[in-house]
Structures are given as C-alpha cells and as structure tokens.
Coordinates of C-alpha atoms in Angstrom, one line a residue:
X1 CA 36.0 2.3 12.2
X2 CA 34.8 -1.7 11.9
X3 CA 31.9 -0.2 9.6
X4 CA 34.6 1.1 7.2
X5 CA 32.5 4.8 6.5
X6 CA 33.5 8.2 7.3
X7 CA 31.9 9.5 10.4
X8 CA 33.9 12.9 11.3
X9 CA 33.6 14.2 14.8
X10 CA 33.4 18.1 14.5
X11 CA 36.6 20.0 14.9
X12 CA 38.0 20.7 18.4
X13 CA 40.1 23.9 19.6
X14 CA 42.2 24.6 22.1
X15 CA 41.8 28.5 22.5
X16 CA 38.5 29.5 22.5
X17 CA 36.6 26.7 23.1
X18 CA 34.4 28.1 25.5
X19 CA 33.4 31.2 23.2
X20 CA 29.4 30.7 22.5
X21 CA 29.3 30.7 18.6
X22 CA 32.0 27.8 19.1
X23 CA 30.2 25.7 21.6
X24 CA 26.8 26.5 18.8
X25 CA 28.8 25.2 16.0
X26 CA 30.4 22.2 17.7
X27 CA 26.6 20.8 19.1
X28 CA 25.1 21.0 15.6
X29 CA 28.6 19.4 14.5
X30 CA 28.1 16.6 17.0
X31 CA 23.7 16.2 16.0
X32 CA 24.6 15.7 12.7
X33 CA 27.4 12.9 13.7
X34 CA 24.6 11.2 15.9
X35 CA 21.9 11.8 13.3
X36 CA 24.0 10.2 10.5
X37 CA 24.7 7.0 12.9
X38 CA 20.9 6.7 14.1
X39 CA 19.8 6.7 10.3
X40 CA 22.3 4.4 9.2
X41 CA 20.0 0.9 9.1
X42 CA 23.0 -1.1 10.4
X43 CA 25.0 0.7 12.8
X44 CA 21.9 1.6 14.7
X45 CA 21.1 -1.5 15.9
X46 CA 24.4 -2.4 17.3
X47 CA 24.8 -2.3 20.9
X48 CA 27.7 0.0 21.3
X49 CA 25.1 3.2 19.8
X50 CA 21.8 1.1 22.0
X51 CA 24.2 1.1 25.2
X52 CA 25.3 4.8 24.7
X53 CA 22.5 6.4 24.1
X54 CA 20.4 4.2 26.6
X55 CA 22.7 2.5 29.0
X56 CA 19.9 1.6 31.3
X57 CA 18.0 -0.9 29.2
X58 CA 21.0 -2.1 27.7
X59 CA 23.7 -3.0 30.4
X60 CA 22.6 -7.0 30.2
X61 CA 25.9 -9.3 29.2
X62 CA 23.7 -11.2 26.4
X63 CA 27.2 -13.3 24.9
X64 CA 27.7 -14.3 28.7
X65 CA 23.5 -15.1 29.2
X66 CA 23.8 -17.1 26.2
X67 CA 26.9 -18.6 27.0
X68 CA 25.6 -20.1 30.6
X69 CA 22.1 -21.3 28.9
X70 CA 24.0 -23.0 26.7
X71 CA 26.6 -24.7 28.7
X72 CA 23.4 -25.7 30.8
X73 CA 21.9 -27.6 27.2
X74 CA 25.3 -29.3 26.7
X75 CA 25.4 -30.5 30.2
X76 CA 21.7 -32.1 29.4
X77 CA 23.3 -33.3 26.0
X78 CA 26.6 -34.5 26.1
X79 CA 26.6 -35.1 22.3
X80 CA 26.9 -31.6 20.8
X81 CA 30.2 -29.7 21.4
X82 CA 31.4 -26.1 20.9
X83 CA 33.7 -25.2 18.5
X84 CA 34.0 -21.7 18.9
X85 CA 31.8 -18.8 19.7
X86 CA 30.5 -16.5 16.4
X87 CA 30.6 -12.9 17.6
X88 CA 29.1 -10.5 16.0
X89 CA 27.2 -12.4 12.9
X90 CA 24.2 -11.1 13.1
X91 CA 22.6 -7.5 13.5
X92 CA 20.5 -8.8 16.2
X93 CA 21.7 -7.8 20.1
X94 CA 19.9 -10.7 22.3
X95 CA 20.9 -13.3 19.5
X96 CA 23.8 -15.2 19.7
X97 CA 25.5 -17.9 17.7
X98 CA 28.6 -20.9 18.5
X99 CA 29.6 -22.8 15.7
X100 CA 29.3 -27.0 17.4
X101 CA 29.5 -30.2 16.3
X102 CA 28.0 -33.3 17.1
X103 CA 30.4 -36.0 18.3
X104 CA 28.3 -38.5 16.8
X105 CA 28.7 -36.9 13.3
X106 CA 32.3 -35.4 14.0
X107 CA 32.6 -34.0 10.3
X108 CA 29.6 -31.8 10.0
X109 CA 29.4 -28.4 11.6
X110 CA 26.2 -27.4 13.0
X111 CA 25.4 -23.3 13.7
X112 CA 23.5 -23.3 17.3
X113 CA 21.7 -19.6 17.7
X114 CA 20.0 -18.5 21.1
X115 CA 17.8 -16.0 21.1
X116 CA 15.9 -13.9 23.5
X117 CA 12.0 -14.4 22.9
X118 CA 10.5 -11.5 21.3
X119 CA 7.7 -8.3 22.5
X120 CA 5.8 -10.1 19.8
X121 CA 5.4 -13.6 21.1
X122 CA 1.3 -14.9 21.1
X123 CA 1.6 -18.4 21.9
X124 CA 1.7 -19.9 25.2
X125 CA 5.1 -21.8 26.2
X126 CA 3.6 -25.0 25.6
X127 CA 2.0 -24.3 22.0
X128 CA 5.6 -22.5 21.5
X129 CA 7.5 -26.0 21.9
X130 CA 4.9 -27.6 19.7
X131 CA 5.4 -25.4 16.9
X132 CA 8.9 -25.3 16.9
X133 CA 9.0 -29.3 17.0
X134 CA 6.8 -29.0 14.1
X135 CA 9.2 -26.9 12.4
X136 CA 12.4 -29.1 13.4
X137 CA 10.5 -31.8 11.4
X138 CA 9.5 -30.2 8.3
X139 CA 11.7 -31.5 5.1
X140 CA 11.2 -29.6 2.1
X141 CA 13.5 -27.8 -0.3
X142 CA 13.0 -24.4 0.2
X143 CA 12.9 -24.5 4.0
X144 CA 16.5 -24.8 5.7
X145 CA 15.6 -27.8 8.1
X146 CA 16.0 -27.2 12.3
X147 CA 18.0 -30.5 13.5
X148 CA 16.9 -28.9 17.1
X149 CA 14.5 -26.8 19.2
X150 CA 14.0 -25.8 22.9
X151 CA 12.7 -23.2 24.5
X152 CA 12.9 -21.7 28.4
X153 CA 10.3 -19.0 29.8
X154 CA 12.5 -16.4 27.9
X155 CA 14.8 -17.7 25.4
X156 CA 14.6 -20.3 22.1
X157 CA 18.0 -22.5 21.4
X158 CA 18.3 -23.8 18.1
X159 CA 20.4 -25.7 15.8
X160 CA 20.6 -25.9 12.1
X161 CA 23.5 -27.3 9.7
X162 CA 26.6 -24.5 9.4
X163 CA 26.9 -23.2 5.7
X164 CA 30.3 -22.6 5.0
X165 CA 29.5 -20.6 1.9
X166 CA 27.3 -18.0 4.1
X167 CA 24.2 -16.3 2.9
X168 CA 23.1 -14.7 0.1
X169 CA 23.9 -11.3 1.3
X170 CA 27.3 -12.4 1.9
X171 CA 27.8 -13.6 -2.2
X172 CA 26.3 -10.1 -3.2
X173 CA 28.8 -8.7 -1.1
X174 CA 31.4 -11.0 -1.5
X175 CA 32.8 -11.0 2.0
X176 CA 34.1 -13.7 3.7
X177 CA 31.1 -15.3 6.3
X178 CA 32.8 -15.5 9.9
X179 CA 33.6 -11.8 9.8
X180 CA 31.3 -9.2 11.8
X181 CA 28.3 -8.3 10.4
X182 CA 28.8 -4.3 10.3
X183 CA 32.5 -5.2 8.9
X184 CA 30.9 -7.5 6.1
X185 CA 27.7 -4.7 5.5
X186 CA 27.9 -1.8 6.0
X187 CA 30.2 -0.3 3.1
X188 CA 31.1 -3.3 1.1
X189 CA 33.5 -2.1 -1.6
X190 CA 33.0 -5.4 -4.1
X191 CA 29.5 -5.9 -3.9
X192 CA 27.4 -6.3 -7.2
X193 CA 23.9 -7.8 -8.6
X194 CA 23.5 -10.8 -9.5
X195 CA 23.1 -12.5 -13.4
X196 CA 19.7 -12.5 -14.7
X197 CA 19.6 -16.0 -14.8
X198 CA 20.5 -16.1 -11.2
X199 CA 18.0 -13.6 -10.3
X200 CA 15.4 -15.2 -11.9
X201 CA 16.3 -18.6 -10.6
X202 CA 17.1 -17.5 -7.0
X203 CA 13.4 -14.8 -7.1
X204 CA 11.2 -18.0 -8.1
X205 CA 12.4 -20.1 -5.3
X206 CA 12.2 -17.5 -2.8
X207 CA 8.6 -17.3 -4.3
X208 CA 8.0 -21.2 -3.4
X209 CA 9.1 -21.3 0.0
X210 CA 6.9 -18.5 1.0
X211 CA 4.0 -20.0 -1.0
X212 CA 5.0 -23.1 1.0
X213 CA 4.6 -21.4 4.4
X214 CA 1.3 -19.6 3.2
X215 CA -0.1 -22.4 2.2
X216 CA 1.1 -24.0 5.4
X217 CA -1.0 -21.1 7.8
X218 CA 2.4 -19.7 8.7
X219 CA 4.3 -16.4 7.1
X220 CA 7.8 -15.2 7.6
X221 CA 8.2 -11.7 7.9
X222 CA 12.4 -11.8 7.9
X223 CA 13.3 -12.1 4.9
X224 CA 16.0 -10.7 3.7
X225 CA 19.1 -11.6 1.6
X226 CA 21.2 -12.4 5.4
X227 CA 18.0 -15.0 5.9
X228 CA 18.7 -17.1 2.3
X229 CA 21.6 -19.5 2.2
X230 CA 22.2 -21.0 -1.5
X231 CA 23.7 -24.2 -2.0
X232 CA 24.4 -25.7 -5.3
X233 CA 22.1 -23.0 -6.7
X234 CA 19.3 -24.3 -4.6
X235 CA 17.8 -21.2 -1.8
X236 CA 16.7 -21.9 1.2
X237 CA 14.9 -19.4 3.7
X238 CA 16.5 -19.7 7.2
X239 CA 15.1 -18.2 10.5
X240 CA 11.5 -19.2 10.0
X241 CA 10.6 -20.0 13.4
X242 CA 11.5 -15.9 14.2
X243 CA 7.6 -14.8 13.5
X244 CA 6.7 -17.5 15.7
X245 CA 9.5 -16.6 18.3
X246 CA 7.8 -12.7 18.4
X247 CA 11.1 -11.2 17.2
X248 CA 10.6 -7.9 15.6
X249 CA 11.5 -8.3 11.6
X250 CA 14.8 -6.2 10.3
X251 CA 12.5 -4.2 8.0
X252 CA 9.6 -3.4 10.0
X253 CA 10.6 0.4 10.7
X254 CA 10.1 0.5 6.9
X255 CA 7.0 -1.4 6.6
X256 CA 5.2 -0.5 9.4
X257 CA 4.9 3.7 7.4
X258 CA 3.0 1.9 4.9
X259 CA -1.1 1.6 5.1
X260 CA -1.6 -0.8 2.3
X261 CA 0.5 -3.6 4.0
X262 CA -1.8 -4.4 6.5
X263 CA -1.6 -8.7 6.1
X264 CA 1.4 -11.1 7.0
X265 CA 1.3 -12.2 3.0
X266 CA 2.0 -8.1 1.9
X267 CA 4.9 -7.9 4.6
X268 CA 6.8 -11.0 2.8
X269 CA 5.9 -9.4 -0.1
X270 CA 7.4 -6.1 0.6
X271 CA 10.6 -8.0 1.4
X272 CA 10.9 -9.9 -1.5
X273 CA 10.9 -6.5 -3.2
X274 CA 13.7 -5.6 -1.4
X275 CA 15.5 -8.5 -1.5
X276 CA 15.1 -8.6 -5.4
X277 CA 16.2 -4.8 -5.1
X278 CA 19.6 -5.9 -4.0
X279 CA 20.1 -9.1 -6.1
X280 CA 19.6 -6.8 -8.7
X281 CA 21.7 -3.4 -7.8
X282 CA 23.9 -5.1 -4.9
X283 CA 22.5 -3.5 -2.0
X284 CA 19.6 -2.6 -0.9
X285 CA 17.5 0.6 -1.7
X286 CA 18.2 4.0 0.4
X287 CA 14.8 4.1 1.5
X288 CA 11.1 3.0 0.4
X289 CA 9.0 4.1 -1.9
X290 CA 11.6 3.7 -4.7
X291 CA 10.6 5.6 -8.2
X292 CA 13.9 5.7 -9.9
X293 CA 15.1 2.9 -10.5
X294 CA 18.5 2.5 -12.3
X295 CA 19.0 1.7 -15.8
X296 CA 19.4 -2.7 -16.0
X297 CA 20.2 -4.6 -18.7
X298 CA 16.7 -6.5 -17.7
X299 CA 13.6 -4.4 -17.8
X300 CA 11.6 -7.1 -16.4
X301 CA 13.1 -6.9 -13.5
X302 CA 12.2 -3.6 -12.9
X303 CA 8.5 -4.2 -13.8
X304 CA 8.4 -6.0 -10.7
X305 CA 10.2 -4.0 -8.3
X306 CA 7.8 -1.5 -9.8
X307 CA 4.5 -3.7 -8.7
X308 CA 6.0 -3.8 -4.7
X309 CA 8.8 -0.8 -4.1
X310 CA 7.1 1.9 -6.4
X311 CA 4.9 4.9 -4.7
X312 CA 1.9 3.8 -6.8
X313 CA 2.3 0.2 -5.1
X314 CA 2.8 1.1 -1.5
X315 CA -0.8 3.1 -2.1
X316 CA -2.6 0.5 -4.2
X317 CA -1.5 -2.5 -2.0
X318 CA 1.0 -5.4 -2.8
X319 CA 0.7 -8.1 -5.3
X320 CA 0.2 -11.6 -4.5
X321 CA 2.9 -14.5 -4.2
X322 CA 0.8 -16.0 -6.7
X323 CA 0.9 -13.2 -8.7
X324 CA 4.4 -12.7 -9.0
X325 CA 5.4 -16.0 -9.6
X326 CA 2.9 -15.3 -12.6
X327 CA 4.6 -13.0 -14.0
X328 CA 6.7 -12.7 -16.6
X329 CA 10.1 -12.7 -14.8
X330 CA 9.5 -15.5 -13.2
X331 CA 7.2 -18.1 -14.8
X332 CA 9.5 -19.8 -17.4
X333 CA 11.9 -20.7 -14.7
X334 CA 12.7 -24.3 -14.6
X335 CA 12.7 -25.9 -11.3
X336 CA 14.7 -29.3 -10.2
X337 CA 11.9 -29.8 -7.5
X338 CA 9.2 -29.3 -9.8
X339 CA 6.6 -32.0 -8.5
X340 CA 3.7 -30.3 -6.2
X341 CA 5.6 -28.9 -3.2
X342 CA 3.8 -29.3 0.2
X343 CA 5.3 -28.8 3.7
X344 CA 6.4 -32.4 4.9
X345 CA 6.3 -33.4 8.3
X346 CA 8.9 -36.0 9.2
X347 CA 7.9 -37.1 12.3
X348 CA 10.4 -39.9 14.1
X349 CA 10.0 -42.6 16.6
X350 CA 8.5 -42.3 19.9
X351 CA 5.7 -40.0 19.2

C-alpha cells in the first residue's frame, strides 16, 4: 500500500474452500503474489518481506541499535544534537539516518547515517579508521565532504551536511525528500528524464568524480541516482566510504550475472550506464542487457547507453571512464572547476 502498486491477493471463498482444485488455484494465486514482490528491486529489500520470509535472521531492532550507539556518540560529544529521526530514507535495512545539528553552527543541518559494517569489509579496524579520516578530509568538488567518521568493531557513524533539495533520484522523480523511500520509488507517477543539457552536464561530472577516485586507488561501486545530490547544478557523489565499509552495492544482483565486469573501474561503469539510463527515460531500466532503447530526441545518448547496457557490451567488456568522457556526448561540456582536479587532503591541526 506505501509502494502505491497493485499487488492482488488471490480470491478467497467461503464455501468450498477446502475442495482441492480451489486450494491448487489459490497456492499458484499466492506464488505469483510473492514472486511479483521478490522481483520487484525495491520492495525486496525492505524488512517487512526480509522479516517474513526469514524471521530468524531478521528479528534485530536496527532503529533502536542505532539509536543507543548514537545516544552513546552524543554523550562523548555534547556538540551535535538530534533533530529528529529519518525513518525509512534509504533502501538499506542496518542503515539508519537522524537529521542533527551542531550547536556550534545552530543554522546548518547535518544528516548523521549509522551503518552496520558490511560481509565485504577487508581492512583491519585500525586501517578502517585511517581511511575514513582520510576521506573526512578530502575537499574536492565532485566528492560530497564527511564533516565526521567513527567506527566500533561492527558499525561506522558518519556525518555529512543535510541537502534539503534531496538527491538526484528524488528531482527525476519529483518527490518530496523526507518521505519513505518505497513511497518516493517505487511507482512515482511524475517522474521524467532530464534536459539534454542537464544530462550532459550532470554525466560529465559524474565522469570526474569517479576519475577522481580512480585515480585516487579507490572505486565506488554505489552509484546510483539516490547516491548524487546536485546543488546549484554542481553533482556530487555521496556514500563513498560504502566500498570501503564492505556494504554490498544496490546493483550488484545485476552486475555480478555479467562475465565481462570483472574490475572495480567496469562495475562504476556499469552504473553510470544505469544511472544515465534514468536521467534519460526517468527510471531505471527493467532489467540488464537493454537492446531497445526508446526513441530520444538525443541519439547520442543512446550511443552510449549502447557502449555499457547493450548485449554486445556486457560480452565485449565495458568502456573506460576515460573513454566516455571522450566521447562525443560528453567532451564539449564546459566545466566551472575546470583546472586539473586531484583529490585534496585537508588535513587540520594536531596531526
């Protein structure tokens, strides 16, 4: 009902409902209602289908974890204060996020996320808190700066400045940011592609910050359009401490079915081609490989969706970040940062 699609239970009956061609009928009714919610991308994920299909490994309270490892932070740090708790904004289950300020700045609004460490963490606890401080000191355009960074034995806390506008998934969609993910997702009734210019504009940048990261040793592997927050039609990639974190990426059920992406630079690849999917169309595609491609007013678009979502590509292997920002589509953008971009460490007093 929050998701806004039609899901119909099969019909019930009151007389006759033990004869055997009924009780046939109504279990292939009900497969096809739990087939139809297990394929659905979105609703999948959400804890109320993970705790009733498998209520054993999902009975955990994660809001009220978070909630006392985060009173336990403030008590260390008097300075930041909660606002108010943001249910349900992201897809993830162990991720929660409180809206705070800091009573030093008592204007700004600040979006503090804790997160459950990932099955794919590598690092050791001590190189995890030296990476993440790394991170909370980068300054560079295409990077959404940390302000903040800790980590436990099993969980990361970080903080980050609170975009009012939302992400970029949320201006495809045009919903309003504070609502519930699978309220805002998963049947939006206004969403649409972006302009051209836009696209163009928006794809480039995307195509720096990764280049950023790669050149910086690191990848992403989450991106997608919830993961990009524009401001003043400058993009900046958010989450990219969650490779380093071990949390599994949004698309990797997708990606992981393909052979030919077998390095971290052809997974963000492969995401930019389905993020520039949905700037261009307003969602994202069905499924992946993707040969029809409907009609746009901008066939170079296509071209490139081509080169990453295509059949043909998913066999041959993915393009390069340097090739794409090569091409066509994307080369005669102007940028306002348009001196040599390097990751910047800022790193402040005390050592």
């Amino acid at each position: 009902m929050v998701c806004g699609i039609s899901l119909p239970l099969p019909p019930k009956k009151l007389i006759g409902n033990m004869d055997r061609e009924f009780i046939a009928e109504r279990q292939r009714g009900l497969q096809t209602y739990l087939d139809s919610i297990t394929q659905h991308p979105l609703i999948s994920t959400s804890l109320v289908v993970k705790k009733f299909l498998d209520p054993n490994n999902y009975s955990a309270n994660y809001a009220e974890i978070a909630l006392q490892q985060v009173s336990m932070f403030f008590r260390s740090d008097p300075k930041w204060e909660v606002l108010e708790p943001l249910r349900d904004m992201g897809w993830r289950i162990r991720k929660k996020y409180f809206l705070i300020k800091n009573k030093e700045q008592s204007k700004e609004r600040f979006l503090l996320s804790w997160v459950d460490l990932g099955p794919d963490k590598f690092l050791s606890d001590k190189d995890l808190q030296s990476a993440l401080k790394l991170l909370t000191n980068l300054s560079t355009p295409y990077l959404c700066p940390l302000v903040f960074s800790s980590t436990s034995e099993s969980s990361a806390l970080l903080i980050r400045p609170f975009s009012e506008k939302g992400s970029l998934r949320d201006q495809i969609c045009k919903v309003k940011p504070r609502e519930s993910h699978l309220k805002k997702y998963c049947n939006p009734k206004k969403s649409q592609g972006l302009e051209l210019e836009q696209i163009k504009l928006y794809g480039r940048q995307l195509l720096e910050g990764l280049k950023l990261l790669h050149d910086g040793g690191l990848f992403f592997g989450h991106l997608h359009a919830s993961n990009v927050i524009v401001d003043d039609d400058v993009c900046r990639l958010v989450d990219v401490e969650n490779g380093i974190l071990g949390v599994p990426s949004f698309l990797r059920p997708a990606f992981t079915q393909l052979r030919k992406i077998n390095t971290t630079e052809s997974i963000d690849v492969f995401c930019f081609g389905h993020l520039l999917y949905e700037m261009t169309y307003g969602r994202p595609p069905d499924s992946v490989p993707v040969n029809l491609f409907p009609s746009v007013p901008h066939s170079g678009v296509v071209s490139v969706l081509q080169s990453i979502l295509s059949t043909e590509a998913c066999k041959s292997g993915m393009p390069t970040v340097a090739a794409l920002i090569q091409t066509p589509l994307f080369s005669d953008v102007h940028l306002k940062h348009s001196e040599k971009l390097q990751i910047k460490v800022r790193w402040g007093g005390g050592g």
